Coordinates of C-alpha atoms and ligand atoms in Angstrom, one line a residue:
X1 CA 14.7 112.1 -172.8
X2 CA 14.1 112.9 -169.1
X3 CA 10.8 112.0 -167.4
X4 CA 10.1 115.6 -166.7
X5 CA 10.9 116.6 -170.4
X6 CA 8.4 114.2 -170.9
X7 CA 6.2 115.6 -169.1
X8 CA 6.5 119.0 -170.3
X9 CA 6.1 117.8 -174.1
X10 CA 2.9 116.1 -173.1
X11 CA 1.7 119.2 -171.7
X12 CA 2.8 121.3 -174.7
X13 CA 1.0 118.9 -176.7
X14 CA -2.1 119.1 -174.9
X15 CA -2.2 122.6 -175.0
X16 CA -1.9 122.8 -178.5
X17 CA -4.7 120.3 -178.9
X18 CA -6.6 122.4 -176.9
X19 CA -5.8 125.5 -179.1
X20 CA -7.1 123.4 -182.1
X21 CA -10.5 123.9 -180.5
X22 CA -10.4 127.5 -181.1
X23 CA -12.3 128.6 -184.7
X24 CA -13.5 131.8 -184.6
X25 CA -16.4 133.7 -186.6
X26 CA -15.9 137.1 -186.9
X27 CA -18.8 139.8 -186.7
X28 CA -18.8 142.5 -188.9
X29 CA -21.9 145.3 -190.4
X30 CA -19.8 147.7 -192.7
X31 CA -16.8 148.7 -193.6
X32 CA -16.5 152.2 -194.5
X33 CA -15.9 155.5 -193.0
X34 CA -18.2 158.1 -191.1
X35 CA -18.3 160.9 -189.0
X36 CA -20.6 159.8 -187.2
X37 CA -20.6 156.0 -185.9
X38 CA -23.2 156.0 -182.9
X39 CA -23.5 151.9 -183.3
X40 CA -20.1 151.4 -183.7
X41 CA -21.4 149.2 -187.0
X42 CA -18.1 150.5 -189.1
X43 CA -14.7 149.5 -189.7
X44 CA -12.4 151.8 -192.1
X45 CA -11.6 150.3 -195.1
X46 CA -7.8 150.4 -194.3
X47 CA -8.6 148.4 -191.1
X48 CA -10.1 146.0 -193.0
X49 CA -7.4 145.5 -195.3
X50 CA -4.9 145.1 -192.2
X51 CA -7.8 142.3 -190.7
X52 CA -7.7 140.4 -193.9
X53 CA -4.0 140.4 -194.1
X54 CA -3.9 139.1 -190.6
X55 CA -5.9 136.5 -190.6
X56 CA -4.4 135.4 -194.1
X57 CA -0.9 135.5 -192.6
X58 CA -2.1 133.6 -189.5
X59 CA -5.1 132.0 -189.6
X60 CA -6.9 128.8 -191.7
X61 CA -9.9 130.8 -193.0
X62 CA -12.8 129.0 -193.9
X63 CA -16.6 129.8 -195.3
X64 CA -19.1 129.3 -192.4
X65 CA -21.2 126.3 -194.2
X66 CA -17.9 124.4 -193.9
X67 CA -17.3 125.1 -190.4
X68 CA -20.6 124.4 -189.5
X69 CA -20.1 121.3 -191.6
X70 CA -16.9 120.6 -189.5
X71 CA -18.7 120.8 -186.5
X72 CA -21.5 118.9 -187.3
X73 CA -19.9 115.9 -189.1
X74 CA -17.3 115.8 -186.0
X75 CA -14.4 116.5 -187.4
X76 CA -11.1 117.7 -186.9
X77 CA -12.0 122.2 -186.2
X78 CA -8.4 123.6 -188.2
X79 CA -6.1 125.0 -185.4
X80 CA -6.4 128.2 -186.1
X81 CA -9.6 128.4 -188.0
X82 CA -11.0 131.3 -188.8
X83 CA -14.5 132.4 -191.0
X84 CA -15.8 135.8 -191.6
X85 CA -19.4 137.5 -191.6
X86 CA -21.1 140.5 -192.2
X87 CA -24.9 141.5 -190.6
X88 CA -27.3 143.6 -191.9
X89 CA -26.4 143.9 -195.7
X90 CA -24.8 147.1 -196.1
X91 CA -24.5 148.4 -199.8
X92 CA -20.6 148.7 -198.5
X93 CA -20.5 145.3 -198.4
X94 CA -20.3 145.3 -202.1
X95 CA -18.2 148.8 -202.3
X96 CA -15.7 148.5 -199.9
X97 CA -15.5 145.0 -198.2
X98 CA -15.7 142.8 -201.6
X99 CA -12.7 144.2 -203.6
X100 CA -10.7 143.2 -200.3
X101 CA -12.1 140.1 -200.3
X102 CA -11.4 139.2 -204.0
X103 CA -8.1 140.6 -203.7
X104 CA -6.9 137.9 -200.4
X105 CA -9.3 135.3 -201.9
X106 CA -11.1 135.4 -198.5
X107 CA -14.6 133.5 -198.4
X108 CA -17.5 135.8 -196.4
X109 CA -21.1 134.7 -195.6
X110 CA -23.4 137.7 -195.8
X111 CA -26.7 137.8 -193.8
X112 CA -29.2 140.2 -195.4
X113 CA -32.3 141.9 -193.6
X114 CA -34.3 140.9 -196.6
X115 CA -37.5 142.9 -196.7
X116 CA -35.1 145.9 -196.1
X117 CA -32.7 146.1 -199.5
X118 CA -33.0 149.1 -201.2
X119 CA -34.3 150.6 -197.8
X120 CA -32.6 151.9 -194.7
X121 CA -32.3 151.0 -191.0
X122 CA -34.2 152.6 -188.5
X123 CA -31.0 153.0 -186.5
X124 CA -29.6 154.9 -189.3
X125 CA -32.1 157.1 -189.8
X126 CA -32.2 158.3 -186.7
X127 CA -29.0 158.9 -186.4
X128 CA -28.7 160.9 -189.9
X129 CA -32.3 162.9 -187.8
X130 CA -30.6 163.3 -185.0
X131 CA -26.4 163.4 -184.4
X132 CA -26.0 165.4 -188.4
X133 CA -26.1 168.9 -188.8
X134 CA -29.7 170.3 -188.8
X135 CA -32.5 172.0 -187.5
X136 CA -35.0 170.4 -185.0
X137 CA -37.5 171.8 -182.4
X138 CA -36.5 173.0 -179.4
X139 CA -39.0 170.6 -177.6
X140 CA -39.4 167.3 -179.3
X141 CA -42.5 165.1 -178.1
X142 CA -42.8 161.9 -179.8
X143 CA -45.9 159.2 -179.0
X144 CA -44.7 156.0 -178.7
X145 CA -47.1 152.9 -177.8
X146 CA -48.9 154.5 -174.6
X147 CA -45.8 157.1 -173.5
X148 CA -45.1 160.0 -174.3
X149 CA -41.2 161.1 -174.8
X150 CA -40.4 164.9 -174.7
X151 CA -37.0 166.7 -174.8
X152 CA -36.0 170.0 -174.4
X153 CA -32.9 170.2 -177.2
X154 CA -32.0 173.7 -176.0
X155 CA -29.4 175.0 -178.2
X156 CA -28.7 171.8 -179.8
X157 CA -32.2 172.6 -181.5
X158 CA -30.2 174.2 -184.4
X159 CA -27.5 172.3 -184.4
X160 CA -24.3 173.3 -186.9
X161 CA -22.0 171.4 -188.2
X162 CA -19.0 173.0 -186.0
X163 CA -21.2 171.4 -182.8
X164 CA -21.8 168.3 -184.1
X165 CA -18.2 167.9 -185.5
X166 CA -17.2 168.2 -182.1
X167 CA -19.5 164.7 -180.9
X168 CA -18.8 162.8 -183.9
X169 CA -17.2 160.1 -182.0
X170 CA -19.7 159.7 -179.3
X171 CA -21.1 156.1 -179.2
X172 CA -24.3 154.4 -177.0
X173 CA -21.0 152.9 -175.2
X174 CA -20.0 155.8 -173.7
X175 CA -21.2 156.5 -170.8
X176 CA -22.1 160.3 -170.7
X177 CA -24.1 161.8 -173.1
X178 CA -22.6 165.2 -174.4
X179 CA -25.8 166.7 -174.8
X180 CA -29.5 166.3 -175.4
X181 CA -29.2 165.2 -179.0
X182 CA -27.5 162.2 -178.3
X183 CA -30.0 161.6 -175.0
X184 CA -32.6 161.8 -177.4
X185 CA -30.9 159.4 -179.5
X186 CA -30.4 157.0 -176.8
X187 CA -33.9 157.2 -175.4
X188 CA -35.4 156.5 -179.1
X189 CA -33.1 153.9 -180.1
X190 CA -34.0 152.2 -176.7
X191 CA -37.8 152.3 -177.4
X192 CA -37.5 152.0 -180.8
X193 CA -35.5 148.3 -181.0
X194 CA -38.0 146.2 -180.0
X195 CA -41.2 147.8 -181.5
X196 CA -42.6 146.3 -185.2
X197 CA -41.0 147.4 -188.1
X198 CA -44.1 150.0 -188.7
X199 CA -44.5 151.5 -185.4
X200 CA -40.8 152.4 -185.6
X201 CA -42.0 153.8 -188.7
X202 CA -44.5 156.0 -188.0
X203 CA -42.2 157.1 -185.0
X204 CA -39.4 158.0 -187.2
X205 CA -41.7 159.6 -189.9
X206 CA -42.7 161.8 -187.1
X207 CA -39.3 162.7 -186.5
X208 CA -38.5 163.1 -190.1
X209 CA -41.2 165.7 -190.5
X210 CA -40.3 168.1 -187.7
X211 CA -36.6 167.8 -189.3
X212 CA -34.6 169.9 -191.2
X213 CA -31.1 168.5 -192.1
X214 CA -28.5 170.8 -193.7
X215 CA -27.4 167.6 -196.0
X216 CA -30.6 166.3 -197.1
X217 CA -29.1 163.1 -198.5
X218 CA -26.1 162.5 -195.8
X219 CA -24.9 159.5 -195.0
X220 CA -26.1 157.8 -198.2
X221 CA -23.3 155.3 -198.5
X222 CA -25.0 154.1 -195.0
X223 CA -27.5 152.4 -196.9
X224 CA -28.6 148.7 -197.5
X225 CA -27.5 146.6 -200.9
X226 CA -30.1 147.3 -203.3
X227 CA -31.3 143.5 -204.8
X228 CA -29.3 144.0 -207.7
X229 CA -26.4 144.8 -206.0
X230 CA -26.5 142.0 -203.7
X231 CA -26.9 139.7 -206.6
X232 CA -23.5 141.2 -207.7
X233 CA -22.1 140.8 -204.5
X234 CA -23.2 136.6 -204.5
X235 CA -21.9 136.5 -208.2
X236 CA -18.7 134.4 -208.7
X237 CA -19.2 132.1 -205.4
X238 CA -16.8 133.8 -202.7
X239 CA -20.2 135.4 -201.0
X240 CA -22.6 133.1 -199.6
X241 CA -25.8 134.8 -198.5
X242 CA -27.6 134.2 -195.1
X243 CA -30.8 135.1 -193.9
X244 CA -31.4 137.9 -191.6
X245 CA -35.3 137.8 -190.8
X246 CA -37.3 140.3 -192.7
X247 CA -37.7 143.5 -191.1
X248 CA -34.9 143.2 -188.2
X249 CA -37.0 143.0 -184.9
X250 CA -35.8 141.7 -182.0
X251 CA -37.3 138.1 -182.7
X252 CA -38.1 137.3 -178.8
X253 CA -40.2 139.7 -178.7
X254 CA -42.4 138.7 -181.3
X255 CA -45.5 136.2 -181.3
X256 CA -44.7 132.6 -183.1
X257 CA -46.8 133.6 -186.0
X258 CA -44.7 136.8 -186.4
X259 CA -41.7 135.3 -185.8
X260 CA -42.3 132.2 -188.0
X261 CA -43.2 135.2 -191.0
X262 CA -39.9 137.2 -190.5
X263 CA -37.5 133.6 -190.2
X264 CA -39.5 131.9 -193.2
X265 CA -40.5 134.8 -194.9
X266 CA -36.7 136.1 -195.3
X267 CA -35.6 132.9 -196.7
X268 CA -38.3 132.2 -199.1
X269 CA -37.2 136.1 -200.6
X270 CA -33.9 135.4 -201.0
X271 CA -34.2 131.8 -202.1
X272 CA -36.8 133.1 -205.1
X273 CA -33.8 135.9 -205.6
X274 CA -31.0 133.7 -206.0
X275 CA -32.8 130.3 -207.3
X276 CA -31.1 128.6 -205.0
X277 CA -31.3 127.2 -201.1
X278 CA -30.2 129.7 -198.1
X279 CA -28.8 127.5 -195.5
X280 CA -27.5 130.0 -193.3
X281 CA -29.4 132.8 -190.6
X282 CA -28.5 134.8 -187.9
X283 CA -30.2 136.5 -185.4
X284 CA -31.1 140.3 -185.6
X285 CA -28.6 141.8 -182.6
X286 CA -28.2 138.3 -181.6
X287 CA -27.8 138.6 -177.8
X288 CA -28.9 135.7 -175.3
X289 CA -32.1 138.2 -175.0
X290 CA -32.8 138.9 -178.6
X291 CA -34.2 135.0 -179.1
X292 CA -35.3 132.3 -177.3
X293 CA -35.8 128.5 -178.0
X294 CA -38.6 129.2 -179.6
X295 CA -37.1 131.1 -182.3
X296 CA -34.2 128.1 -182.3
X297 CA -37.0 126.1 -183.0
X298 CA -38.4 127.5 -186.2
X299 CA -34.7 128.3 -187.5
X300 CA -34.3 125.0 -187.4
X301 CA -37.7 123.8 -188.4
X302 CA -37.4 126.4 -191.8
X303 CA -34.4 123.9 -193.0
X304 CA -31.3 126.5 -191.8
X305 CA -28.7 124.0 -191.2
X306 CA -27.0 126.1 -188.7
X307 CA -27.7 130.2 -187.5
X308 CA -25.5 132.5 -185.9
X309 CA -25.5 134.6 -182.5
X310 CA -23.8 137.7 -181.4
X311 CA -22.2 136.1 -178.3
X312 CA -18.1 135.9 -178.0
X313 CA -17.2 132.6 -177.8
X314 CA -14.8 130.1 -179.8
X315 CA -16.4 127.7 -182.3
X316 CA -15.2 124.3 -180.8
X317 CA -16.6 120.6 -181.8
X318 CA -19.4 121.1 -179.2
X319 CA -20.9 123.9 -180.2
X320 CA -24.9 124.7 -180.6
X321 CA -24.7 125.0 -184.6
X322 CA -28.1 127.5 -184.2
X323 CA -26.3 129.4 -181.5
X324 CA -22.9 130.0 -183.4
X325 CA -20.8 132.4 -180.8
X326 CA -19.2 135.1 -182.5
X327 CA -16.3 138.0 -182.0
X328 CA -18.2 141.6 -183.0
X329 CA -15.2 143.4 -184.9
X330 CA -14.9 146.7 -184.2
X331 CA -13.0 149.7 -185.7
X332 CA -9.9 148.2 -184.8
X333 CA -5.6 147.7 -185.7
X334 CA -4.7 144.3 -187.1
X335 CA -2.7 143.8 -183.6
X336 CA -6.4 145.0 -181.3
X337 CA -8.0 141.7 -183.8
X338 CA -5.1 139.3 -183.2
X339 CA -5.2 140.6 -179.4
X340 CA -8.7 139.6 -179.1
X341 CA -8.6 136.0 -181.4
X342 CA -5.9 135.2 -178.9
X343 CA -7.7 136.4 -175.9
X344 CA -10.6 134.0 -176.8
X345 CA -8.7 131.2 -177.8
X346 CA -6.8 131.5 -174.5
Ligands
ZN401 ZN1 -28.5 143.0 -187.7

């Protein structure tokens, strides 16, 4: 063999080794379908399917306790490595996502808001208030903390289901708002995030009672697992349960004490549910701003052995098992996710 052959193999090799660094931990909320998808939470069912296939196909998949395990006892991350997650707890979860699942044997970790099952999310809510057909009026003025927000919904006041079919697709991402519906979403969902659970409450129930949707019950299947059907969704061993906090606030925001209550308090619920220890947690939105060493601190400190963020990044053998990077899936082909696993790996 010539030197430069050689030299070429060697930096094949090294390449490869490199590549071996790259296990990735998918991000996903539901997986269903909507008209409406202002969070951009949802991936179809079909999609799904074509994901699991993929990374079946192509990947090593793995749970998240034994990655994390991997990375902790130091050894060898699998080439292609690949473990999957869901935030939130959607009832969908159990509907839609779990059949898939079974049917490619692939392992999932589910992290569960757990003061919230058999409840709804705020950011739900307000979008089945405002982006669904329904009647609102014209001038909405809403208190919140020390301001006060007012909008003029002109038309869009009585809003029919030919104008909002016409929106459906708008998301926060896009940068122009179509009209003041989805302003007033945006300004809400804005103030509303980092509020406690029962200010954002009493916001909404203000909301709710100057509301008149045409489908009273819409959106339904956008609900979270009920306890009972999360405890169907654990049953048989391929769905591990996480912790999720609570009531979903953004945690940095919150005093130690409250903080310790949503991280502790969320464990201790679903450990007395499921007679058995959570290990797992991730951080409600889970951006660089939505936690703080702080919160690290007491993740750690309430026996999680490792928690997850919402950053993209690869999981390699030095990675921050409380600040577990992660690629957010969105409502995308099989070839968009293997685009993206390679993009990261690259
Ligand atoms: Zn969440």
């Amino acid at each position: 063999m010539r030197t430069s052959d050689r030299r070429v193999r060697r930096r094949l090799a090294r390449a490869i080794r490199k590549r071996a660094r790259g296990a990735v931990v998918l991000l996903y909320h539901r997986v269903g379908d909507g008209d409406t998808d202002a969070q951009l939470l949802s991936v179809a069912p079909e999609r799904f399917a074509e994901h699991l296939e993929l990374i079946v196909g192509e990947e090593e998949i793995l749970s998240l306790a034994d990655l994390a395990l991997a990375v902790r006892s130091g050894g060898d991350l699998p080439g292609r490595g690949v473990a999957v997650t869901f935030d939130d707890g959607y009832a969908d979860n159990l509907i839609a996502a779990k059949p898939l699942l079974e049917r490619r044997g692939v392992p999932a970790t589910v992290f569960v808001t757990a003061g919230l099952l058999g409840g709804r999310f705020w950011w739900d809510e307000l979008e089945r208030l405002l982006l669904r057909p329904g009647r609102l009026p014209r001038l909405v003025s809403l208190e919140i903390g020390d301001e006060e927000l007012r909008v003029d919904l002109g038309e869009d006041a009585d809003y029919g289901a030919g104008r909002a079919a016409r929106v459906t697709r708008w998301t926060v991402l896009d940068r122009n708002d179509p009209g003041p519906r989805q302003r007033l979403y945006r300004l809400l969902a804005d103030r509303l995030r980092p509020l406690e659970h029962d200010e954002r409450e009493r916001v909404i129930d203000r909301l709710r009672a100057v509301t008149a949707p045409d489908e009273p019950n819409g959106a339904a299947a956008r609900r979270p697992l009920t306890l009972a059907e999360l405890q169907r969704l654990a049953a048989h061993g391929l769905i591990d349960v996480g912790a999720h906090t609570v009531t979903h606030p953004v945690l940095a925001a919150l005093p130690q004490a409250r903080q310790r209550e949503e991280i502790e308090g969320s464990k201790a619920r679903l450990e007395e549910a499921f007679g058995r220890p959570v290990r797992a947690f991730s951080y409600p939105y889970g951006t660089i701003a939505s936690f703080d060493d702080s919160t690290v601190r007491l993740v750690r400190g309430a026996g999680f052995t490792h928690a997850c963020a919402n950053v993209q990044d690869r999981v390699g053998g030095g990675t921050d098992l409380y600040r577990i990077p992660r690629l957010l899936v969105r409502d995308w082909s099989g070839d968009e996710l293997a685009r993206r696993l390679s993009q990261l790996r690259a």
